Amino acid sequence: MTVSRTTRTALLCALVLGLAVIYFPLLVVLLNSVNADTTFGWPPSRFTLEWWSRAATNEGALSALWTSVRAGLAATGIALVLGTMAAFALQRYRFFGRDSVSLLIILPIALPGIVTGIALNNAFRTVLGVDLGMFTVIVAHATFCIVVVFNNVVARLRRMGGNLEEASMDLGANGLTTFRLVTFPMLRSALLAGGLLAFALSFDEIIVTTFTLGTGMETLPIWILNNLFRPNQAPIVNVVAAVLILASTVPVYLAQRLSGGDTAAGGRL
């Protein structure tokens, strides 16, 4: 399709404007993390790394970071197991209610976070009688992390087909050997991509976490929210936010490279 020069210029301007709206605020956060002015005057008059050294020794931020890492790793592990099993069941087998089950698996990531948070809070405290804590956060995060892994594995299974696995079994390999030597190597990059995206999604989750985290506990996003408007903590918050910006690009980039176009991260409302 050919387009006029005017149309190309308009599209380019729209692209630049859209990217500016998204990334200019992130650039401001990065610059404020080295802004020597505690009031964050703009443009910065001079730069310093003092806030970075303070953030590296801030007990609250480090404790929140460890909480986020533990919750993210555990939720990702659960998601990899359950999401992969669900993908195989729905992609390789035909049964009554298959489409309905697929919808139920994907639905948690489409629901508004506040709805999911309230529902899980009521289920844990009222129905199950479970005290809120690390366990409830992990379960809550796993509910939507499963979707990320499921989407990636389903996409890869569709591309793979079943010819190589059938050939392996025709040559005498049993199901376990075929999975170990044929299926898993072809799925490995999709699993890694799904795991990276699931961890990233869990790591920056704040709405569901607010409703399922125990008293006195903080994940890193919640720590940022709680300290955002405290004058003595604001510079450190900018440093932590800057680190999150830089760190978040790594799993997304790696997942995109590893998935080869299969990545289907989805998104929360």
CSV table of C-alpha atoms in Angstrom, one decimal:
chain,number,residue,atom,x,y,z
A,1,MET,CA,0.0,0.0,0.0
A,2,THR,CA,1.3,3.4,-0.9
A,3,VAL,CA,0.6,6.5,1.2
A,4,SER,CA,1.1,10.2,0.4
A,5,ARG,CA,4.0,12.2,1.9
A,6,THR,CA,1.5,14.1,4.0
A,7,THR,CA,0.1,10.9,5.5
A,8,ARG,CA,3.5,9.6,6.3
A,9,THR,CA,4.5,12.8,8.0
A,10,ALA,CA,1.3,12.8,10.0
A,11,LEU,CA,1.8,9.2,11.1
A,12,LEU,CA,5.4,10.0,12.0
A,13,CYS,CA,4.3,13.0,14.1
A,14,ALA,CA,1.7,10.9,15.9
A,15,LEU,CA,4.3,8.2,16.6
A,16,VAL,CA,6.8,10.7,18.0
A,17,LEU,CA,4.1,12.4,20.1
A,18,GLY,CA,2.9,9.0,21.5
A,19,LEU,CA,6.4,7.9,22.4
A,20,ALA,CA,7.1,11.3,24.0
A,21,VAL,CA,3.9,11.0,26.2
A,22,ILE,CA,5.0,7.6,27.3
A,23,TYR,CA,8.8,8.0,27.8
A,24,PHE,CA,9.4,11.7,28.7
A,25,PRO,CA,8.0,11.2,32.2
A,26,LEU,CA,10.3,8.2,32.6
A,27,LEU,CA,13.2,10.3,31.5
A,28,VAL,CA,12.2,12.9,34.2
A,29,VAL,CA,12.3,10.1,36.8
A,30,LEU,CA,15.8,9.0,35.7
A,31,LEU,CA,17.1,12.6,35.8
A,32,ASN,CA,15.5,13.3,39.2
A,33,SER,CA,17.3,10.3,40.6
A,34,VAL,CA,20.6,12.2,40.1
A,35,ASN,CA,19.1,15.7,40.6
A,36,ALA,CA,21.0,17.4,43.5
A,37,ASP,CA,18.0,19.7,44.2
A,38,THR,CA,15.7,18.0,46.8
A,39,THR,CA,12.8,20.0,45.4
A,40,PHE,CA,13.5,18.6,42.0
A,41,GLY,CA,13.8,21.9,40.3
A,42,TRP,CA,13.7,21.7,36.5
A,43,PRO,CA,15.9,21.7,34.7
A,44,PRO,CA,18.4,20.2,37.2
A,45,SER,CA,21.1,22.8,38.2
A,46,ARG,CA,23.6,20.0,39.1
A,47,PHE,CA,23.8,16.3,39.5
A,48,THR,CA,24.7,13.9,42.3
A,49,LEU,CA,24.9,10.2,43.1
A,50,GLU,CA,24.2,10.8,46.8
A,51,TRP,CA,20.6,9.6,46.5
A,52,TRP,CA,21.8,6.3,44.9
A,53,SER,CA,24.2,5.7,47.8
A,54,ARG,CA,21.4,6.3,50.3
A,55,ALA,CA,19.0,4.1,48.5
A,56,ALA,CA,21.5,1.2,48.5
A,57,THR,CA,21.5,1.3,52.4
A,58,ASN,CA,17.8,2.1,52.9
A,59,GLU,CA,16.5,-0.8,55.1
A,60,GLY,CA,12.8,-0.2,54.1
A,61,ALA,CA,13.6,-0.3,50.4
A,62,LEU,CA,15.8,-3.3,50.7
A,63,SER,CA,13.3,-5.2,52.7
A,64,ALA,CA,10.5,-4.3,50.3
A,65,LEU,CA,12.7,-5.4,47.4
A,66,TRP,CA,13.3,-8.8,49.0
A,67,THR,CA,9.6,-9.3,49.6
A,68,SER,CA,8.9,-8.5,45.9
A,69,VAL,CA,11.6,-10.9,44.7
A,70,ARG,CA,10.3,-13.7,46.9
A,71,ALA,CA,6.7,-13.2,45.8
A,72,GLY,CA,7.6,-12.9,42.2
A,73,LEU,CA,9.8,-16.0,42.1
A,74,ALA,CA,7.2,-18.1,43.9
A,75,ALA,CA,4.3,-16.9,41.7
A,76,THR,CA,6.4,-17.4,38.6
A,77,GLY,CA,7.2,-21.0,39.6
A,78,ILE,CA,3.5,-21.8,40.2
A,79,ALA,CA,2.6,-20.1,36.9
A,80,LEU,CA,5.1,-22.1,34.9
A,81,VAL,CA,3.8,-25.4,36.2
A,82,LEU,CA,0.1,-24.7,36.0
A,83,GLY,CA,0.1,-22.5,32.9
A,84,THR,CA,2.1,-25.1,30.9
A,85,MET,CA,-0.2,-27.9,32.0
A,86,ALA,CA,-3.3,-25.9,31.1
A,87,ALA,CA,-1.8,-25.0,27.7
A,88,PHE,CA,-1.1,-28.6,26.9
A,89,ALA,CA,-4.6,-29.7,28.0
A,90,LEU,CA,-6.4,-27.1,25.9
A,91,GLN,CA,-4.1,-27.1,22.8
A,92,ARG,CA,-3.6,-30.9,22.4
A,93,TYR,CA,-7.0,-32.2,23.5
A,94,ARG,CA,-10.6,-31.6,22.5
A,95,PHE,CA,-13.3,-31.9,25.2
A,96,PHE,CA,-16.6,-30.5,26.1
A,97,GLY,CA,-16.4,-27.0,27.6
A,98,ARG,CA,-12.8,-26.5,26.2
A,99,ASP,CA,-13.5,-22.9,25.1
A,100,SER,CA,-15.2,-22.0,28.5
A,101,VAL,CA,-12.2,-23.3,30.4
A,102,SER,CA,-9.9,-21.3,28.2
A,103,LEU,CA,-11.9,-18.2,28.9
A,104,LEU,CA,-11.8,-18.9,32.7
A,105,ILE,CA,-8.0,-19.2,32.5
A,106,ILE,CA,-7.5,-15.9,30.7
A,107,LEU,CA,-10.1,-13.9,32.6
A,108,PRO,CA,-8.1,-13.0,35.7
A,109,ILE,CA,-5.7,-10.8,33.7
A,110,ALA,CA,-8.6,-9.0,32.0
A,111,LEU,CA,-10.5,-8.2,35.2
A,112,PRO,CA,-9.8,-4.9,36.9
A,113,GLY,CA,-7.2,-5.4,39.6
A,114,ILE,CA,-9.4,-3.9,42.3
A,115,VAL,CA,-12.1,-6.5,41.6
A,116,THR,CA,-9.6,-9.3,41.8
A,117,GLY,CA,-8.1,-7.9,44.9
A,118,ILE,CA,-11.4,-7.6,46.7
A,119,ALA,CA,-12.5,-11.0,45.6
A,120,LEU,CA,-9.3,-12.7,46.9
A,121,ASN,CA,-9.3,-10.7,50.1
A,122,ASN,CA,-12.9,-11.9,50.9
A,123,ALA,CA,-12.0,-15.5,49.9
A,124,PHE,CA,-8.9,-15.6,52.0
A,125,ARG,CA,-10.3,-13.9,55.1
A,126,THR,CA,-14.0,-14.8,55.1
A,127,VAL,CA,-14.3,-18.1,53.3
A,128,LEU,CA,-11.0,-19.8,54.0
A,129,GLY,CA,-10.0,-18.1,57.2
A,130,VAL,CA,-6.4,-17.6,56.1
A,131,ASP,CA,-4.4,-14.7,57.5
A,132,LEU,CA,-3.0,-12.3,54.9
A,133,GLY,CA,0.7,-12.6,54.4
A,134,MET,CA,3.3,-13.8,51.9
A,135,PHE,CA,1.3,-16.9,51.0
A,136,THR,CA,-1.8,-15.0,50.0
A,137,VAL,CA,0.3,-12.6,47.9
A,138,ILE,CA,1.9,-15.4,46.1
A,139,VAL,CA,-1.4,-17.1,45.3
A,140,ALA,CA,-2.9,-13.8,44.3
A,141,HIS,CA,0.0,-13.0,41.9
A,142,ALA,CA,-0.1,-16.5,40.5
A,143,THR,CA,-3.7,-16.1,39.4
A,144,PHE,CA,-2.7,-13.6,36.7
A,145,CYS,CA,0.9,-14.8,36.1
A,146,ILE,CA,-0.6,-18.2,34.9
A,147,VAL,CA,-2.2,-16.3,32.0
A,148,VAL,CA,1.1,-15.0,30.8
A,149,VAL,CA,2.8,-18.4,30.7
A,150,PHE,CA,-0.4,-20.0,29.3
A,151,ASN,CA,-0.5,-17.6,26.4
A,152,ASN,CA,3.2,-18.0,25.5
A,153,VAL,CA,3.1,-21.8,25.7
A,154,VAL,CA,-0.2,-22.0,23.7
A,155,ALA,CA,1.3,-19.8,20.9
A,156,ARG,CA,4.4,-22.0,20.7
A,157,LEU,CA,2.4,-25.2,20.7
A,158,ARG,CA,0.4,-23.9,17.8
A,159,ARG,CA,3.5,-23.2,15.8
A,160,MET,CA,5.1,-26.5,16.7
A,161,GLY,CA,2.3,-28.8,15.6
A,162,GLY,CA,2.7,-32.4,16.5
A,163,ASN,CA,4.7,-33.9,13.6
A,164,LEU,CA,8.1,-34.1,15.3
A,165,GLU,CA,6.5,-35.7,18.5
A,166,GLU,CA,4.6,-38.2,16.4
A,167,ALA,CA,7.8,-39.1,14.5
A,168,SER,CA,9.7,-39.5,17.8
A,169,MET,CA,7.0,-42.0,19.0
A,170,ASP,CA,7.0,-43.8,15.7
A,171,LEU,CA,10.7,-44.4,16.2
A,172,GLY,CA,10.0,-46.1,19.5
A,173,ALA,CA,10.4,-43.3,22.1
A,174,ASN,CA,7.8,-43.2,24.9
A,175,GLY,CA,5.9,-40.1,26.0
A,176,LEU,CA,8.4,-39.1,28.6
A,177,THR,CA,11.4,-39.4,26.3
A,178,THR,CA,9.6,-37.5,23.6
A,179,PHE,CA,8.8,-34.7,25.9
A,180,ARG,CA,12.4,-34.6,27.3
A,181,LEU,CA,14.2,-34.7,23.9
A,182,VAL,CA,11.7,-33.2,21.5
A,183,THR,CA,8.9,-31.2,23.1
A,184,PHE,CA,10.8,-29.4,26.0
A,185,PRO,CA,13.7,-28.2,23.9
A,186,MET,CA,11.2,-26.5,21.5
A,187,LEU,CA,9.3,-25.1,24.3
A,188,ARG,CA,12.2,-23.9,26.4
A,189,SER,CA,12.5,-20.4,25.0
A,190,ALA,CA,8.7,-19.9,25.3
A,191,LEU,CA,8.8,-21.0,28.9
A,192,LEU,CA,11.7,-18.7,29.7
A,193,ALA,CA,9.9,-15.8,28.0
A,194,GLY,CA,6.7,-16.5,29.8
A,195,GLY,CA,8.5,-16.8,33.1
A,196,LEU,CA,10.3,-13.5,32.6
A,197,LEU,CA,7.1,-11.7,31.8
A,198,ALA,CA,5.3,-13.3,34.7
A,199,PHE,CA,8.0,-12.2,37.1
A,200,ALA,CA,7.9,-8.7,35.8
A,201,LEU,CA,4.1,-8.6,36.1
A,202,SER,CA,4.3,-9.8,39.6
A,203,PHE,CA,7.1,-7.6,40.6
A,204,ASP,CA,5.3,-4.3,39.8
A,205,GLU,CA,1.8,-5.4,40.8
A,206,ILE,CA,0.3,-3.0,43.4
A,207,ILE,CA,-3.5,-3.1,43.4
A,208,VAL,CA,-4.0,-6.8,44.0
A,209,THR,CA,-1.1,-6.8,46.4
A,210,THR,CA,-2.7,-4.0,48.5
A,211,PHE,CA,-5.7,-6.3,49.2
A,212,THR,CA,-3.8,-9.5,49.9
A,213,LEU,CA,-0.6,-8.4,51.7
A,214,GLY,CA,-0.3,-8.9,55.4
A,215,THR,CA,-0.1,-6.0,57.9
A,216,GLY,CA,3.4,-4.5,58.2
A,217,MET,CA,4.6,-6.0,54.9
A,218,GLU,CA,5.5,-4.0,51.9
A,219,THR,CA,6.5,-4.9,48.3
A,220,LEU,CA,8.7,-2.5,46.5
A,221,PRO,CA,5.8,-0.8,44.5
A,222,ILE,CA,3.9,-0.3,47.8
A,223,TRP,CA,6.9,1.1,49.5
A,224,ILE,CA,7.3,3.6,46.7
A,225,LEU,CA,3.6,4.6,47.0
A,226,ASN,CA,3.9,5.0,50.8
A,227,ASN,CA,7.0,7.1,50.6
A,228,LEU,CA,6.3,9.1,47.5
A,229,PHE,CA,5.1,12.2,49.3
A,230,ARG,CA,7.6,12.1,52.2
A,231,PRO,CA,10.1,14.9,51.7
A,232,ASN,CA,13.0,13.1,53.2
A,233,GLN,CA,12.3,9.9,51.2
A,234,ALA,CA,11.4,11.5,47.8
A,235,PRO,CA,14.9,11.4,46.4
A,236,ILE,CA,15.3,7.8,47.3
A,237,VAL,CA,11.9,7.0,45.8
A,238,ASN,CA,13.1,8.4,42.5
A,239,VAL,CA,16.2,6.2,42.6
A,240,VAL,CA,14.2,3.1,43.3
A,241,ALA,CA,11.8,4.1,40.5
A,242,ALA,CA,14.8,4.6,38.2
A,243,VAL,CA,16.1,1.2,39.0
A,244,LEU,CA,12.7,-0.4,38.3
A,245,ILE,CA,12.5,1.3,35.0
A,246,LEU,CA,15.9,0.0,34.0
A,247,ALA,CA,15.3,-3.4,35.4
A,248,SER,CA,11.9,-3.8,33.8
A,249,THR,CA,13.3,-3.4,30.4
A,250,VAL,CA,15.5,-6.5,30.7
A,251,PRO,CA,12.8,-9.2,31.1
A,252,VAL,CA,10.6,-7.6,28.5
A,253,TYR,CA,13.4,-7.4,26.0
A,254,LEU,CA,14.7,-10.9,26.7
A,255,ALA,CA,11.1,-12.3,26.5
A,256,GLN,CA,10.6,-10.6,23.2
A,257,ARG,CA,13.8,-12.0,21.8
A,258,LEU,CA,13.3,-15.5,23.1
A,259,SER,CA,9.7,-15.8,22.1
A,260,GLY,CA,10.3,-15.1,18.4
A,261,GLY,CA,7.0,-13.2,18.1
A,262,ASP,CA,5.0,-15.6,20.3
A,263,THR,CA,4.9,-13.4,23.4
A,264,ALA,CA,1.4,-12.7,24.5
A,265,ALA,CA,1.8,-10.9,27.8
A,266,GLY,CA,-1.7,-9.6,28.1
A,267,GLY,CA,-2.4,-6.6,30.3
A,268,ARG,CA,-4.3,-5.6,33.4
A,269,LEU,CA,-7.1,-3.1,33.4
